Amino acid sequence: MKNITITGFRSIPPFAMGLVRDLRIRWALEEAGFAYDHHPIEVEARNAPENRAFHPFGMVPAFEGDGRRLFETGAILLRLAQDSEALAPTDRDGREQMTAWMFAALNSVEPAVQNVGTLDTLLAGEPWAAQARPTMVQMAEYRLGQLADWLESREYLTGRFTVADILMATVLRILRHTDIVAGFPSLAAYLARCEARPAFQKALADQIAGYAAAEAA
Ligand SMILES: N[C@@H](CCC(=O)N[C@@H](CS)C(=O)NCC(=O)O)C(=O)O
């Protein structure tokens, strides 16, 4: 794939650094060895017409490759997976299992995890936040416990590394300010395994360097 551009935010508060979802795409691109341009946009300008034309919800990341545009990290990763065996198996069953785990990360795990993340950050000042938190944590732990069982005997979600692991690991990272993941040894080991990958380290370093450069400018 050629002429790849992804969007991200130019600068963000420290609590969100290393969590903004362009990291998912940067990581996949590093795993695949695809060069790309990063197009930073101001958070405040995310709903400007040119940004909404690229991403209907004014979010990041948006993606362009080979002259074709796409949004939603799951869809972008599926597309990248078509072009790189580093990101996905080539057999039909392997692809189907990978796709199932992509949906599981985005649809079954991320909402429960994101509830806790949002409560602890954007909603932390609300008077009812402390009251709601134990229930939100309990709901996240219920789902994470099931995931931990699955990962007890597996290195990666489908046995080998795929884009599903990029989604799941970045979902788990949303809880990095808590000790929730550490409470599940197989999950903590899985996350550490994913984060130790050189492609992840490079993607993270590049994202953080982008924020530092914006701050210095
Ligand atoms: N489901 C979307 C979520 C993207 C998303 O939540 N992006 C955040 C940054 S990590 C964003 O742009 N938020 C701005 C907003 O919601 O207006 C995806 O996976 O691509």
Short mmCIF file of C-alpha atoms and ligand atoms in Angstrom, two decimals:
data_model
loop_
_atom_site.label_atom_id
_atom_site.label_comp_id
_atom_site.label_asym_id
_atom_site.label_seq_id
_atom_site.Cartn_x
_atom_site.Cartn_y
_atom_site.Cartn_z
CA MET A 1 0.00 0.00 0.00
CA LYS A 2 1.28 3.48 -0.89
CA ASN A 3 0.63 7.12 -0.11
CA ILE A 4 -0.68 6.45 3.37
CA THR A 5 -1.84 9.32 5.57
CA ILE A 6 -3.44 9.07 9.00
CA THR A 7 -4.83 11.81 11.18
CA GLY A 8 -4.24 12.33 14.90
CA PHE A 9 -4.49 15.18 17.36
CA ARG A 10 -1.78 17.82 17.42
CA SER A 11 -1.79 18.16 21.18
CA ILE A 12 -3.78 16.63 24.01
CA PRO A 13 -3.76 16.56 27.84
CA PRO A 14 -1.13 14.26 29.41
CA PHE A 15 -3.70 11.69 30.61
CA ALA A 16 -4.56 10.91 26.97
CA MET A 17 -1.02 10.72 25.59
CA GLY A 18 -0.36 7.19 24.39
CA LEU A 19 -4.07 6.42 24.29
CA VAL A 20 -5.31 8.34 21.25
CA ARG A 21 -6.44 5.81 18.73
CA ASP A 22 -4.16 6.79 15.88
CA LEU A 23 -1.71 4.68 17.90
CA ARG A 24 -3.56 1.57 16.69
CA ILE A 25 -2.92 2.42 13.07
CA ARG A 26 0.64 3.61 13.65
CA TRP A 27 1.32 0.27 15.36
CA ALA A 28 -0.13 -1.79 12.50
CA LEU A 29 1.80 0.25 9.93
CA GLU A 30 5.03 -0.37 11.84
CA GLU A 31 4.31 -4.11 12.04
CA ALA A 32 3.65 -4.18 8.29
CA GLY A 33 6.60 -1.96 7.42
CA PHE A 34 4.43 0.55 5.55
CA ALA A 35 5.65 4.17 5.48
CA TYR A 36 3.06 6.82 6.31
CA ASP A 37 2.48 10.51 6.85
CA HIS A 38 0.85 11.69 10.03
CA HIS A 39 -1.54 14.61 9.66
CA PRO A 40 -2.14 16.29 13.04
CA ILE A 41 -5.32 18.29 13.59
CA GLU A 42 -6.27 20.55 16.48
CA VAL A 43 -8.80 18.97 18.87
CA GLU A 44 -10.85 22.15 18.77
CA ALA A 45 -10.97 22.02 14.96
CA ARG A 46 -12.04 18.38 14.73
CA ASN A 47 -15.49 19.33 13.49
CA ALA A 48 -14.25 21.75 10.85
CA PRO A 49 -15.74 20.86 7.45
CA GLU A 50 -12.48 19.51 6.02
CA ASN A 51 -12.11 17.17 9.00
CA ARG A 52 -15.74 16.05 8.89
CA ALA A 53 -15.25 15.31 5.20
CA PHE A 54 -12.42 12.95 6.18
CA HIS A 55 -14.13 11.51 9.31
CA PRO A 56 -17.94 11.80 9.58
CA PHE A 57 -17.79 12.09 13.38
CA GLY A 58 -14.88 14.52 13.55
CA MET A 59 -12.77 11.90 15.28
CA VAL A 60 -9.26 10.60 14.77
CA PRO A 61 -7.86 8.59 13.19
CA ALA A 62 -8.99 8.94 9.59
CA PHE A 63 -7.01 7.06 6.98
CA GLU A 64 -6.08 7.33 3.33
CA GLY A 65 -4.08 4.77 1.36
CA ASP A 66 -3.73 4.21 -2.38
CA GLY A 67 -6.07 7.18 -2.83
CA ARG A 68 -8.93 5.58 -0.84
CA ARG A 69 -10.22 6.97 2.43
CA LEU A 70 -11.51 5.11 5.46
CA PHE A 71 -12.45 5.75 9.08
CA GLU A 72 -12.97 3.59 12.22
CA THR A 73 -9.90 1.85 13.55
CA GLY A 74 -11.43 -1.60 13.11
CA ALA A 75 -12.15 -0.99 9.44
CA ILE A 76 -8.74 0.55 8.82
CA LEU A 77 -6.99 -2.38 10.48
CA LEU A 78 -9.04 -4.88 8.47
CA ARG A 79 -7.94 -3.13 5.32
CA LEU A 80 -4.29 -3.14 6.34
CA ALA A 81 -4.61 -6.80 7.25
CA GLN A 82 -5.53 -7.57 3.65
CA ASP A 83 -2.16 -6.24 2.54
CA SER A 84 0.22 -7.71 5.09
CA GLU A 85 0.79 -11.23 6.38
CA ALA A 86 2.50 -9.63 9.39
CA LEU A 87 -0.96 -8.50 10.48
CA ALA A 88 -3.20 -11.44 9.66
CA PRO A 89 -3.24 -15.11 8.76
CA THR A 90 -3.99 -16.03 5.17
CA ASP A 91 -6.26 -19.01 5.82
CA ARG A 92 -10.02 -18.54 5.98
CA ASP A 93 -10.54 -19.88 9.49
CA GLY A 94 -7.68 -17.77 10.84
CA ARG A 95 -9.16 -14.66 9.21
CA GLU A 96 -12.60 -15.39 10.62
CA GLN A 97 -11.25 -15.90 14.13
CA MET A 98 -9.24 -12.69 13.86
CA THR A 99 -12.32 -10.76 12.73
CA ALA A 100 -14.36 -12.17 15.60
CA TRP A 101 -11.73 -11.01 18.09
CA MET A 102 -11.62 -7.58 16.48
CA PHE A 103 -15.35 -7.20 17.05
CA ALA A 104 -14.95 -8.60 20.56
CA ALA A 105 -12.30 -6.01 21.41
CA LEU A 106 -14.36 -3.13 20.02
CA ASN A 107 -17.83 -4.24 20.97
CA SER A 108 -17.65 -6.60 23.95
CA VAL A 109 -14.62 -5.32 25.88
CA GLU A 110 -13.99 -1.68 24.96
CA PRO A 111 -17.34 -0.27 26.17
CA ALA A 112 -16.92 -1.70 29.69
CA VAL A 113 -13.31 -0.57 29.85
CA GLN A 114 -14.02 2.85 28.37
CA ASN A 115 -16.76 3.47 30.95
CA VAL A 116 -14.13 3.29 33.70
CA GLY A 117 -11.68 5.38 31.68
CA THR A 118 -14.22 8.11 31.04
CA LEU A 119 -15.43 8.10 34.63
CA ASP A 120 -11.88 8.54 35.93
CA THR A 121 -10.96 11.34 33.51
CA LEU A 122 -13.61 13.41 31.78
CA LEU A 123 -16.26 12.75 34.46
CA ALA A 124 -14.00 12.65 37.50
CA GLY A 125 -15.36 15.95 38.81
CA GLU A 126 -19.01 14.89 38.73
CA PRO A 127 -20.56 14.50 42.18
CA TRP A 128 -21.93 11.04 41.34
CA ALA A 129 -18.68 9.68 39.82
CA ALA A 130 -17.33 8.09 43.01
CA GLN A 131 -20.70 6.44 43.63
CA ALA A 132 -20.92 5.01 40.11
CA ARG A 133 -17.32 3.80 39.95
CA PRO A 134 -17.54 0.47 41.86
CA THR A 135 -20.32 -0.74 39.57
CA MET A 136 -18.41 0.32 36.46
CA VAL A 137 -15.25 -1.40 37.71
CA GLN A 138 -17.24 -4.54 38.51
CA MET A 139 -18.68 -4.62 34.98
CA ALA A 140 -15.21 -4.19 33.46
CA GLU A 141 -13.73 -6.87 35.71
CA TYR A 142 -16.48 -9.32 34.77
CA ARG A 143 -15.59 -9.03 31.08
CA LEU A 144 -11.84 -8.92 31.70
CA GLY A 145 -12.04 -12.06 33.82
CA GLN A 146 -13.53 -13.92 30.85
CA LEU A 147 -10.83 -12.55 28.57
CA ALA A 148 -8.17 -13.55 31.10
CA ASP A 149 -9.49 -17.14 31.03
CA TRP A 150 -9.13 -17.19 27.23
CA LEU A 151 -5.58 -15.89 27.38
CA GLU A 152 -4.51 -18.31 30.11
CA SER A 153 -3.27 -20.78 27.50
CA ARG A 154 -2.60 -18.47 24.55
CA GLU A 155 0.18 -16.07 23.63
CA TYR A 156 -2.14 -14.01 21.44
CA LEU A 157 -5.91 -14.01 20.92
CA THR A 158 -5.90 -16.39 17.97
CA GLY A 159 -2.60 -18.05 18.74
CA ARG A 160 -0.50 -15.75 16.53
CA PHE A 161 -0.24 -11.96 16.56
CA THR A 162 -2.88 -10.21 14.45
CA VAL A 163 -4.57 -6.82 14.24
CA ALA A 164 -7.08 -8.16 16.79
CA ASP A 165 -4.27 -7.99 19.35
CA ILE A 166 -3.61 -4.37 18.39
CA LEU A 167 -7.21 -3.57 19.20
CA MET A 168 -7.36 -5.62 22.41
CA ALA A 169 -4.05 -4.36 23.78
CA THR A 170 -4.93 -0.73 23.11
CA VAL A 171 -8.31 -1.27 24.75
CA LEU A 172 -6.60 -2.67 27.87
CA ARG A 173 -4.26 0.32 27.92
CA ILE A 174 -7.26 2.56 28.61
CA LEU A 175 -7.05 1.19 32.19
CA ARG A 176 -3.34 1.93 32.60
CA HIS A 177 -4.08 4.45 35.38
CA THR A 178 -5.65 1.66 37.47
CA ASP A 179 -4.50 -1.71 38.85
CA ILE A 180 -7.43 -3.52 37.26
CA VAL A 181 -5.46 -5.32 34.53
CA ALA A 182 -2.74 -6.24 37.04
CA GLY A 183 -5.44 -8.13 38.95
CA PHE A 184 -5.55 -10.67 36.10
CA PRO A 185 -2.05 -12.16 35.65
CA SER A 186 -2.70 -13.67 32.20
CA LEU A 187 -4.05 -10.31 30.98
CA ALA A 188 -1.14 -8.36 32.42
CA ALA A 189 1.31 -10.79 30.79
CA TYR A 190 -0.54 -10.53 27.47
CA LEU A 191 -0.49 -6.74 27.55
CA ALA A 192 3.21 -6.71 28.44
CA ARG A 193 3.89 -9.11 25.55
CA CYS A 194 2.05 -6.86 23.11
CA GLU A 195 3.67 -3.68 24.40
CA ALA A 196 7.13 -5.23 24.18
CA ARG A 197 6.82 -5.57 20.41
CA PRO A 198 9.27 -3.21 18.68
CA ALA A 199 6.53 -1.96 16.34
CA PHE A 200 4.42 -0.88 19.31
CA GLN A 201 7.38 0.85 20.94
CA LYS A 202 8.15 2.74 17.73
CA ALA A 203 4.52 3.76 17.20
CA LEU A 204 4.20 4.99 20.78
CA ALA A 205 7.48 6.90 20.64
CA ASP A 206 6.43 8.58 17.40
CA GLN A 207 3.05 9.57 18.80
CA ILE A 208 4.58 11.05 21.95
CA ALA A 209 7.29 12.80 19.92
CA GLY A 210 4.56 14.44 17.86
CA TYR A 211 2.97 15.95 20.97
CA ALA A 212 6.36 17.10 22.24
CA ALA A 213 7.10 18.79 18.92
CA ALA A 214 3.72 20.55 18.98
CA GLU A 215 4.38 21.74 22.52
CA ALA A 216 7.79 23.09 21.56
CA ALA A 217 6.51 24.91 18.47
N1 LIG B 1 -14.78 4.06 17.19
C1 LIG B 1 -13.78 5.00 16.81
C2 LIG B 1 -13.40 5.83 18.02
C3 LIG B 1 -12.41 6.92 17.67
C4 LIG B 1 -12.21 7.85 18.85
O1 LIG B 1 -12.84 7.69 19.90
N2 LIG B 1 -11.35 8.84 18.66
C5 LIG B 1 -11.14 9.84 19.70
C6 LIG B 1 -9.67 10.01 19.99
S1 LIG B 1 -9.01 8.53 20.66
C7 LIG B 1 -11.69 11.15 19.19
O2 LIG B 1 -11.40 11.53 18.09
N3 LIG B 1 -12.49 11.86 20.02
C8 LIG B 1 -13.04 13.13 19.66
C9 LIG B 1 -14.53 13.13 19.73
O3 LIG B 1 -15.13 12.14 20.18
O4 LIG B 1 -15.12 14.14 19.34
C10 LIG B 1 -12.56 4.26 16.24
O5 LIG B 1 -12.23 3.19 16.75
O6 LIG B 1 -11.94 4.76 15.29
#
